[in-house]
Amino acid sequence: MKTRGNLIVLSGFAGVGKGTVLKSLFETHEGYAYSVSATTRAPRPGEVNGVHYFFVSKERFEEMIEEDELLEYASYVGNYYGTPRSYVEEKLEDGFDVILEIEVEGALNVRKKVPDAILIYMLPPGARVLQERLKGRGTETDEVIARRMKRAGEEAQRVSEYDYIIVNYDVDDCADQLDALIRSQRLRVRSNLPFITKLQKELKELT
Ligand code: 5GP
């Protein structure tokens, strides 16, 4: 009997390493589907349409909102970001655990629409580590780093609204922990009601 997959929402401060951890998770563990978001922001060097994001115009994005094609969306630093609904639905139905890598506002909107969604927040081991990682990327100016650190401080206030935290001490360990956490959700009673009902029925027939 195929069990429907779980909807997993992963958030975390810029620079915490979400992308690297997810890459490790997908390379070493099976059963996951990554939801590619739509955005109106311009691609960064190396970003590929349909892989990192679906890069769309503001008009197209607003049409997606109107046509109810998005599971959630949010405006973040002047651009729209949103989760196309049909891919998520299809993969959940096929039994995959679907991962949305989205910011806090969108995450909490997902919770309203899909109460069973599991919200995970990835944290750095400490504030200094975060600052060093942002600097180490070498892609942002000191001013941008300072803005991102400030934003991290604001976002940290909302971590208590999530279900789980995961601390990124080491990329591969963090990916293993994430996998263990997500897999354990598959053992929840409410995720297994069809199986339980079937067994109850069989037991009744035999007694
Ligand atoms: P970036 O521009 O750095 O790729 O992403 C900026 C922020 O938008 C990140 O926190 C990222 O997780 C978030 N984000 C990416 N896709 C989505 C989405 O579909 N919905 C929402 N609500 N946030 C998203």
PDB file of C-alpha atoms and ligand atoms in Angstrom:
ATOM      1  CA  MET A   1       0.000   0.000   0.000  1.00  0.00           C
ATOM      2  CA  LYS A   2       1.493   3.317  -1.087  1.00  0.00           C
ATOM      3  CA  THR A   3       1.601   5.889   1.707  1.00  0.00           C
ATOM      4  CA  ARG A   4       1.280   9.527   0.771  1.00  0.00           C
ATOM      5  CA  GLY A   5       4.539  11.428   1.297  1.00  0.00           C
ATOM      6  CA  ASN A   6       5.092  14.175   3.840  1.00  0.00           C
ATOM      7  CA  LEU A   7       5.297  17.845   3.055  1.00  0.00           C
ATOM      8  CA  ILE A   8       8.506  19.191   4.600  1.00  0.00           C
ATOM      9  CA  VAL A   9       9.217  22.884   4.923  1.00  0.00           C
ATOM     10  CA  LEU A  10      12.837  23.863   5.504  1.00  0.00           C
ATOM     11  CA  SER A  11      13.842  27.406   6.415  1.00  0.00           C
ATOM     12  CA  GLY A  12      17.023  28.926   7.744  1.00  0.00           C
ATOM     13  CA  PHE A  13      19.056  32.117   7.745  1.00  0.00           C
ATOM     14  CA  ALA A  14      20.941  33.104   4.616  1.00  0.00           C
ATOM     15  CA  GLY A  15      24.368  31.457   4.818  1.00  0.00           C
ATOM     16  CA  VAL A  16      23.369  28.642   7.169  1.00  0.00           C
ATOM     17  CA  GLY A  17      24.041  26.018   4.481  1.00  0.00           C
ATOM     18  CA  LYS A  18      20.538  24.808   3.522  1.00  0.00           C
ATOM     19  CA  GLY A  19      21.512  24.300  -0.113  1.00  0.00           C
ATOM     20  CA  THR A  20      24.656  22.311   0.695  1.00  0.00           C
ATOM     21  CA  VAL A  21      22.872  20.116   3.227  1.00  0.00           C
ATOM     22  CA  LEU A  22      20.011  19.394   0.814  1.00  0.00           C
ATOM     23  CA  LYS A  23      22.514  18.522  -1.923  1.00  0.00           C
ATOM     24  CA  SER A  24      24.108  15.996   0.430  1.00  0.00           C
ATOM     25  CA  LEU A  25      20.680  14.653   1.453  1.00  0.00           C
ATOM     26  CA  PHE A  26      19.567  14.075  -2.149  1.00  0.00           C
ATOM     27  CA  GLU A  27      22.888  12.512  -3.151  1.00  0.00           C
ATOM     28  CA  THR A  28      22.893   9.991  -0.327  1.00  0.00           C
ATOM     29  CA  HIS A  29      19.238   9.305   0.470  1.00  0.00           C
ATOM     30  CA  GLU A  30      16.251   8.289  -1.646  1.00  0.00           C
ATOM     31  CA  GLY A  31      12.570   9.108  -1.636  1.00  0.00           C
ATOM     32  CA  TYR A  32      12.786  12.900  -1.768  1.00  0.00           C
ATOM     33  CA  ALA A  33      11.474  15.431  -4.242  1.00  0.00           C
ATOM     34  CA  TYR A  34      12.632  19.052  -4.254  1.00  0.00           C
ATOM     35  CA  SER A  35      10.055  21.649  -5.128  1.00  0.00           C
ATOM     36  CA  VAL A  36      11.483  24.208  -7.567  1.00  0.00           C
ATOM     37  CA  SER A  37      10.000  27.623  -6.794  1.00  0.00           C
ATOM     38  CA  ALA A  38       8.920  30.348  -9.166  1.00  0.00           C
ATOM     39  CA  THR A  39      10.467  33.778  -8.670  1.00  0.00           C
ATOM     40  CA  THR A  40      10.528  37.194 -10.270  1.00  0.00           C
ATOM     41  CA  ARG A  41      14.141  37.863  -9.225  1.00  0.00           C
ATOM     42  CA  ALA A  42      16.863  37.764 -11.866  1.00  0.00           C
ATOM     43  CA  PRO A  43      18.996  34.607 -12.108  1.00  0.00           C
ATOM     44  CA  ARG A  44      22.411  34.740 -10.420  1.00  0.00           C
ATOM     45  CA  PRO A  45      25.429  33.554 -12.416  1.00  0.00           C
ATOM     46  CA  GLY A  46      25.255  29.773 -12.712  1.00  0.00           C
ATOM     47  CA  GLU A  47      21.559  29.484 -11.878  1.00  0.00           C
ATOM     48  CA  VAL A  48      19.557  27.439 -14.364  1.00  0.00           C
ATOM     49  CA  ASN A  49      15.891  27.982 -15.206  1.00  0.00           C
ATOM     50  CA  GLY A  50      13.826  24.993 -14.059  1.00  0.00           C
ATOM     51  CA  VAL A  51      16.617  23.700 -11.805  1.00  0.00           C
ATOM     52  CA  HIS A  52      17.217  26.431  -9.232  1.00  0.00           C
ATOM     53  CA  TYR A  53      14.056  28.395  -9.921  1.00  0.00           C
ATOM     54  CA  PHE A  54      11.486  29.009 -12.595  1.00  0.00           C
ATOM     55  CA  PHE A  55      12.387  32.591 -13.476  1.00  0.00           C
ATOM     56  CA  VAL A  56       9.206  34.375 -14.528  1.00  0.00           C
ATOM     57  CA  SER A  57       8.013  37.925 -15.149  1.00  0.00           C
ATOM     58  CA  LYS A  58       5.955  39.825 -12.577  1.00  0.00           C
ATOM     59  CA  GLU A  59       2.945  39.550 -14.933  1.00  0.00           C
ATOM     60  CA  ARG A  60       3.276  35.775 -15.211  1.00  0.00           C
ATOM     61  CA  PHE A  61       3.694  35.472 -11.435  1.00  0.00           C
ATOM     62  CA  GLU A  62       0.543  37.509 -10.793  1.00  0.00           C
ATOM     63  CA  GLU A  63      -1.314  35.318 -13.276  1.00  0.00           C
ATOM     64  CA  MET A  64      -0.160  32.247 -11.302  1.00  0.00           C
ATOM     65  CA  ILE A  65      -1.566  33.821  -8.141  1.00  0.00           C
ATOM     66  CA  GLU A  66      -4.879  34.543  -9.830  1.00  0.00           C
ATOM     67  CA  GLU A  67      -5.172  31.089 -11.334  1.00  0.00           C
ATOM     68  CA  ASP A  68      -4.488  29.555  -7.895  1.00  0.00           C
ATOM     69  CA  GLU A  69      -1.427  27.734  -9.278  1.00  0.00           C
ATOM     70  CA  LEU A  70       0.641  28.412  -6.131  1.00  0.00           C
ATOM     71  CA  LEU A  71       0.497  26.545  -2.845  1.00  0.00           C
ATOM     72  CA  GLU A  72       1.978  29.623  -1.144  1.00  0.00           C
ATOM     73  CA  TYR A  73       3.873  32.739  -2.106  1.00  0.00           C
ATOM     74  CA  ALA A  74       5.592  35.654  -0.417  1.00  0.00           C
ATOM     75  CA  SER A  75       7.319  38.859  -1.281  1.00  0.00           C
ATOM     76  CA  TYR A  76      10.941  38.900  -0.126  1.00  0.00           C
ATOM     77  CA  VAL A  77      13.341  41.820  -0.575  1.00  0.00           C
ATOM     78  CA  GLY A  78      11.352  43.256  -3.478  1.00  0.00           C
ATOM     79  CA  ASN A  79      10.631  40.053  -5.392  1.00  0.00           C
ATOM     80  CA  TYR A  80       7.925  37.395  -5.451  1.00  0.00           C
ATOM     81  CA  TYR A  81       8.714  33.786  -4.573  1.00  0.00           C
ATOM     82  CA  GLY A  82       6.162  30.971  -4.729  1.00  0.00           C
ATOM     83  CA  THR A  83       5.645  27.207  -4.734  1.00  0.00           C
ATOM     84  CA  PRO A  84       3.894  25.717  -7.800  1.00  0.00           C
ATOM     85  CA  ARG A  85       1.135  23.512  -6.443  1.00  0.00           C
ATOM     86  CA  SER A  86       0.794  20.783  -9.105  1.00  0.00           C
ATOM     87  CA  TYR A  87       4.339  19.336  -8.771  1.00  0.00           C
ATOM     88  CA  VAL A  88       4.032  19.129  -4.980  1.00  0.00           C
ATOM     89  CA  GLU A  89       0.638  17.405  -5.193  1.00  0.00           C
ATOM     90  CA  GLU A  90       1.831  14.888  -7.785  1.00  0.00           C
ATOM     91  CA  LYS A  91       4.974  13.906  -5.857  1.00  0.00           C
ATOM     92  CA  LEU A  92       3.176  13.599  -2.513  1.00  0.00           C
ATOM     93  CA  GLU A  93       0.619  11.339  -4.179  1.00  0.00           C
ATOM     94  CA  ASP A  94       3.493   9.215  -5.574  1.00  0.00           C
ATOM     95  CA  GLY A  95       4.805   8.732  -2.028  1.00  0.00           C
ATOM     96  CA  PHE A  96       7.765  11.126  -2.101  1.00  0.00           C
ATOM     97  CA  ASP A  97       8.611  13.378   0.811  1.00  0.00           C
ATOM     98  CA  VAL A  98       8.518  16.810  -0.806  1.00  0.00           C
ATOM     99  CA  ILE A  99      10.880  19.505   0.443  1.00  0.00           C
ATOM    100  CA  LEU A 100      10.087  23.202   0.164  1.00  0.00           C
ATOM    101  CA  GLU A 101      13.029  25.486   0.902  1.00  0.00           C
ATOM    102  CA  ILE A 102      11.204  28.711   1.699  1.00  0.00           C
ATOM    103  CA  GLU A 103      11.272  31.701   4.039  1.00  0.00           C
ATOM    104  CA  VAL A 104       9.254  32.139   7.238  1.00  0.00           C
ATOM    105  CA  GLU A 105       6.154  33.936   5.975  1.00  0.00           C
ATOM    106  CA  GLY A 106       5.543  31.327   3.256  1.00  0.00           C
ATOM    107  CA  ALA A 107       6.277  28.513   5.711  1.00  0.00           C
ATOM    108  CA  LEU A 108       3.606  29.688   8.098  1.00  0.00           C
ATOM    109  CA  ASN A 109       1.131  30.028   5.220  1.00  0.00           C
ATOM    110  CA  VAL A 110       1.830  26.412   4.254  1.00  0.00           C
ATOM    111  CA  ARG A 111       1.037  25.404   7.831  1.00  0.00           C
ATOM    112  CA  LYS A 112      -2.401  27.074   7.534  1.00  0.00           C
ATOM    113  CA  LYS A 113      -3.190  25.297   4.277  1.00  0.00           C
ATOM    114  CA  VAL A 114      -1.598  21.933   5.101  1.00  0.00           C
ATOM    115  CA  PRO A 115      -1.773  21.402   8.873  1.00  0.00           C
ATOM    116  CA  ASP A 116       0.172  18.124   8.566  1.00  0.00           C
ATOM    117  CA  ALA A 117       3.215  19.849   7.025  1.00  0.00           C
ATOM    118  CA  ILE A 118       6.403  19.495   9.067  1.00  0.00           C
ATOM    119  CA  LEU A 119       8.280  22.748   9.650  1.00  0.00           C
ATOM    120  CA  ILE A 120      12.028  22.522  10.234  1.00  0.00           C
ATOM    121  CA  TYR A 121      14.379  25.427  10.906  1.00  0.00           C
ATOM    122  CA  MET A 122      18.091  25.058  10.237  1.00  0.00           C
ATOM    123  CA  LEU A 123      20.345  26.992  12.617  1.00  0.00           C
ATOM    124  CA  PRO A 124      24.087  27.678  12.686  1.00  0.00           C
ATOM    125  CA  PRO A 125      26.044  26.492  15.759  1.00  0.00           C
ATOM    126  CA  GLY A 126      26.461  30.168  16.721  1.00  0.00           C
ATOM    127  CA  ALA A 127      26.152  33.741  15.441  1.00  0.00           C
ATOM    128  CA  ARG A 128      29.902  34.111  14.757  1.00  0.00           C
ATOM    129  CA  VAL A 129      29.963  30.994  12.602  1.00  0.00           C
ATOM    130  CA  LEU A 130      27.150  32.475  10.524  1.00  0.00           C
ATOM    131  CA  GLN A 131      29.004  35.750  10.068  1.00  0.00           C
ATOM    132  CA  GLU A 132      32.184  33.928   9.061  1.00  0.00           C
ATOM    133  CA  ARG A 133      30.305  31.749   6.562  1.00  0.00           C
ATOM    134  CA  LEU A 134      28.695  34.782   4.955  1.00  0.00           C
ATOM    135  CA  LYS A 135      32.085  36.468   4.691  1.00  0.00           C
ATOM    136  CA  GLY A 136      33.697  33.269   3.424  1.00  0.00           C
ATOM    137  CA  ARG A 137      31.311  33.094   0.464  1.00  0.00           C
ATOM    138  CA  GLY A 138      33.091  36.162  -0.860  1.00  0.00           C
ATOM    139  CA  THR A 139      30.048  37.128  -2.911  1.00  0.00           C
ATOM    140  CA  GLU A 140      28.572  39.843  -0.707  1.00  0.00           C
ATOM    141  CA  THR A 141      29.740  43.247   0.423  1.00  0.00           C
ATOM    142  CA  ASP A 142      30.166  44.040   4.129  1.00  0.00           C
ATOM    143  CA  GLU A 143      26.995  46.077   3.987  1.00  0.00           C
ATOM    144  CA  VAL A 144      24.929  43.209   2.562  1.00  0.00           C
ATOM    145  CA  ILE A 145      26.429  40.848   5.149  1.00  0.00           C
ATOM    146  CA  ALA A 146      25.433  43.258   7.899  1.00  0.00           C
ATOM    147  CA  ARG A 147      21.863  43.434   6.490  1.00  0.00           C
ATOM    148  CA  ARG A 148      21.624  39.639   6.330  1.00  0.00           C
ATOM    149  CA  MET A 149      22.900  39.316   9.904  1.00  0.00           C
ATOM    150  CA  LYS A 150      20.277  41.818  11.038  1.00  0.00           C
ATOM    151  CA  ARG A 151      17.599  39.897   9.205  1.00  0.00           C
ATOM    152  CA  ALA A 152      18.824  36.650  10.857  1.00  0.00           C
ATOM    153  CA  GLY A 153      18.268  38.316  14.232  1.00  0.00           C
ATOM    154  CA  GLU A 154      14.688  39.160  13.245  1.00  0.00           C
ATOM    155  CA  GLU A 155      13.974  35.710  11.829  1.00  0.00           C
ATOM    156  CA  ALA A 156      15.379  34.080  14.976  1.00  0.00           C
ATOM    157  CA  GLN A 157      12.361  35.475  16.831  1.00  0.00           C
ATOM    158  CA  ARG A 158      10.073  33.217  14.805  1.00  0.00           C
ATOM    159  CA  VAL A 159      11.884  29.916  15.170  1.00  0.00           C
ATOM    160  CA  SER A 160       9.556  28.978  18.041  1.00  0.00           C
ATOM    161  CA  GLU A 161       6.714  28.705  15.514  1.00  0.00           C
ATOM    162  CA  TYR A 162       8.444  25.756  13.820  1.00  0.00           C
ATOM    163  CA  ASP A 163       8.185  22.067  14.821  1.00  0.00           C
ATOM    164  CA  TYR A 164      11.890  21.135  14.816  1.00  0.00           C
ATOM    165  CA  ILE A 165      15.294  22.725  14.671  1.00  0.00           C
ATOM    166  CA  ILE A 166      18.376  21.182  13.180  1.00  0.00           C
ATOM    167  CA  VAL A 167      21.861  22.595  13.831  1.00  0.00           C
ATOM    168  CA  ASN A 168      24.383  22.580  11.003  1.00  0.00           C
ATOM    169  CA  TYR A 169      27.661  21.572  12.715  1.00  0.00           C
ATOM    170  CA  ASP A 170      28.705  19.411   9.794  1.00  0.00           C
ATOM    171  CA  VAL A 171      27.051  19.110   6.369  1.00  0.00           C
ATOM    172  CA  ASP A 172      26.859  15.312   6.090  1.00  0.00           C
ATOM    173  CA  ASP A 173      25.843  14.812   9.742  1.00  0.00           C
ATOM    174  CA  CYS A 174      23.170  17.430   9.302  1.00  0.00           C
ATOM    175  CA  ALA A 175      21.860  15.676   6.160  1.00  0.00           C
ATOM    176  CA  ASP A 176      21.740  12.336   8.043  1.00  0.00           C
ATOM    177  CA  GLN A 177      19.875  13.950  10.915  1.00  0.00           C
ATOM    178  CA  LEU A 178      17.432  15.571   8.549  1.00  0.00           C
ATOM    179  CA  ASP A 179      16.806  12.205   6.892  1.00  0.00           C
ATOM    180  CA  ALA A 180      16.241  10.503  10.265  1.00  0.00           C
ATOM    181  CA  LEU A 181      13.839  13.216  11.337  1.00  0.00           C
ATOM    182  CA  ILE A 182      11.821  13.078   8.113  1.00  0.00           C
ATOM    183  CA  ARG A 183      11.746   9.266   8.062  1.00  0.00           C
ATOM    184  CA  SER A 184      10.463   9.134  11.621  1.00  0.00           C
ATOM    185  CA  GLN A 185       7.441  11.167  10.514  1.00  0.00           C
ATOM    186  CA  ARG A 186       6.452   8.253   8.301  1.00  0.00           C
ATOM    187  CA  LEU A 187       5.805   6.205  11.437  1.00  0.00           C
ATOM    188  CA  ARG A 188       3.176   8.575  12.780  1.00  0.00           C
ATOM    189  CA  VAL A 189      -0.189   6.931  13.397  1.00  0.00           C
ATOM    190  CA  ARG A 190      -2.007   9.574  11.389  1.00  0.00           C
ATOM    191  CA  SER A 191       0.289   8.974   8.443  1.00  0.00           C
ATOM    192  CA  ASN A 192      -0.640   5.289   8.438  1.00  0.00           C
ATOM    193  CA  LEU A 193      -4.404   5.245   8.871  1.00  0.00           C
ATOM    194  CA  PRO A 194      -5.192   3.232   5.697  1.00  0.00           C
ATOM    195  CA  PHE A 195      -2.811   0.468   6.789  1.00  0.00           C
ATOM    196  CA  ILE A 196      -4.179   0.419  10.338  1.00  0.00           C
ATOM    197  CA  THR A 197      -7.789   0.323   9.151  1.00  0.00           C
ATOM    198  CA  LYS A 198      -6.998  -2.534   6.775  1.00  0.00           C
ATOM    199  CA  LEU A 199      -5.359  -4.542   9.552  1.00  0.00           C
ATOM    200  CA  GLN A 200      -8.254  -3.905  11.918  1.00  0.00           C
ATOM    201  CA  LYS A 201     -10.661  -5.147   9.260  1.00  0.00           C
ATOM    202  CA  GLU A 202      -8.583  -8.281   8.625  1.00  0.00           C
ATOM    203  CA  LEU A 203      -8.438  -9.051  12.345  1.00  0.00           C
ATOM    204  CA  LYS A 204     -12.200  -8.710  12.608  1.00  0.00           C
ATOM    205  CA  GLU A 205     -12.713 -11.099   9.711  1.00  0.00           C
ATOM    206  CA  LEU A 206     -10.454 -13.698  11.299  1.00  0.00           C
ATOM    207  CA  THR A 207     -12.068 -13.656  14.733  1.00  0.00           C
TER     208      THR A 207
HETATM  209  P1  5GP B   1      17.234  33.700  -2.767  1.00  0.00           P
HETATM  210  O1  5GP B   1      16.885  34.935  -3.534  1.00  0.00           O
HETATM  211  O2  5GP B   1      18.446  33.926  -1.864  1.00  0.00           O
HETATM  212  O3  5GP B   1      17.366  32.496  -3.661  1.00  0.00           O
HETATM  213  O4  5GP B   1      16.004  33.377  -1.781  1.00  0.00           O
HETATM  214  C1  5GP B   1      15.548  34.320  -0.872  1.00  0.00           C
HETATM  215  C2  5GP B   1      14.602  33.664   0.124  1.00  0.00           C
HETATM  216  O5  5GP B   1      13.402  33.229  -0.530  1.00  0.00           O
HETATM  217  C3  5GP B   1      15.177  32.427   0.820  1.00  0.00           C
HETATM  218  O6  5GP B   1      14.896  32.512   2.209  1.00  0.00           O
HETATM  219  C4  5GP B   1      14.418  31.284   0.196  1.00  0.00           C
HETATM  220  O7  5GP B   1      14.273  30.169   1.080  1.00  0.00           O
HETATM  221  C5  5GP B   1      13.072  31.944  -0.069  1.00  0.00           C
HETATM  222  N1  5GP B   1      12.263  31.237  -1.061  1.00  0.00           N
HETATM  223  C6  5GP B   1      12.688  30.547  -2.144  1.00  0.00           C
HETATM  224  N2  5GP B   1      11.644  30.024  -2.802  1.00  0.00           N
HETATM  225  C7  5GP B   1      10.526  30.384  -2.117  1.00  0.00           C
HETATM  226  C8  5GP B   1       9.128  30.119  -2.308  1.00  0.00           C
HETATM  227  O8  5GP B   1       8.674  29.428  -3.221  1.00  0.00           O
HETATM  228  N3  5GP B   1       8.283  30.659  -1.394  1.00  0.00           N
HETATM  229  C9  5GP B   1       8.713  31.422  -0.347  1.00  0.00           C
HETATM  230  N4  5GP B   1       7.786  31.872   0.504  1.00  0.00           N
HETATM  231  N5  5GP B   1      10.028  31.671  -0.143  1.00  0.00           N
HETATM  232  C10 5GP B   1      10.921  31.164  -1.017  1.00  0.00           C
END
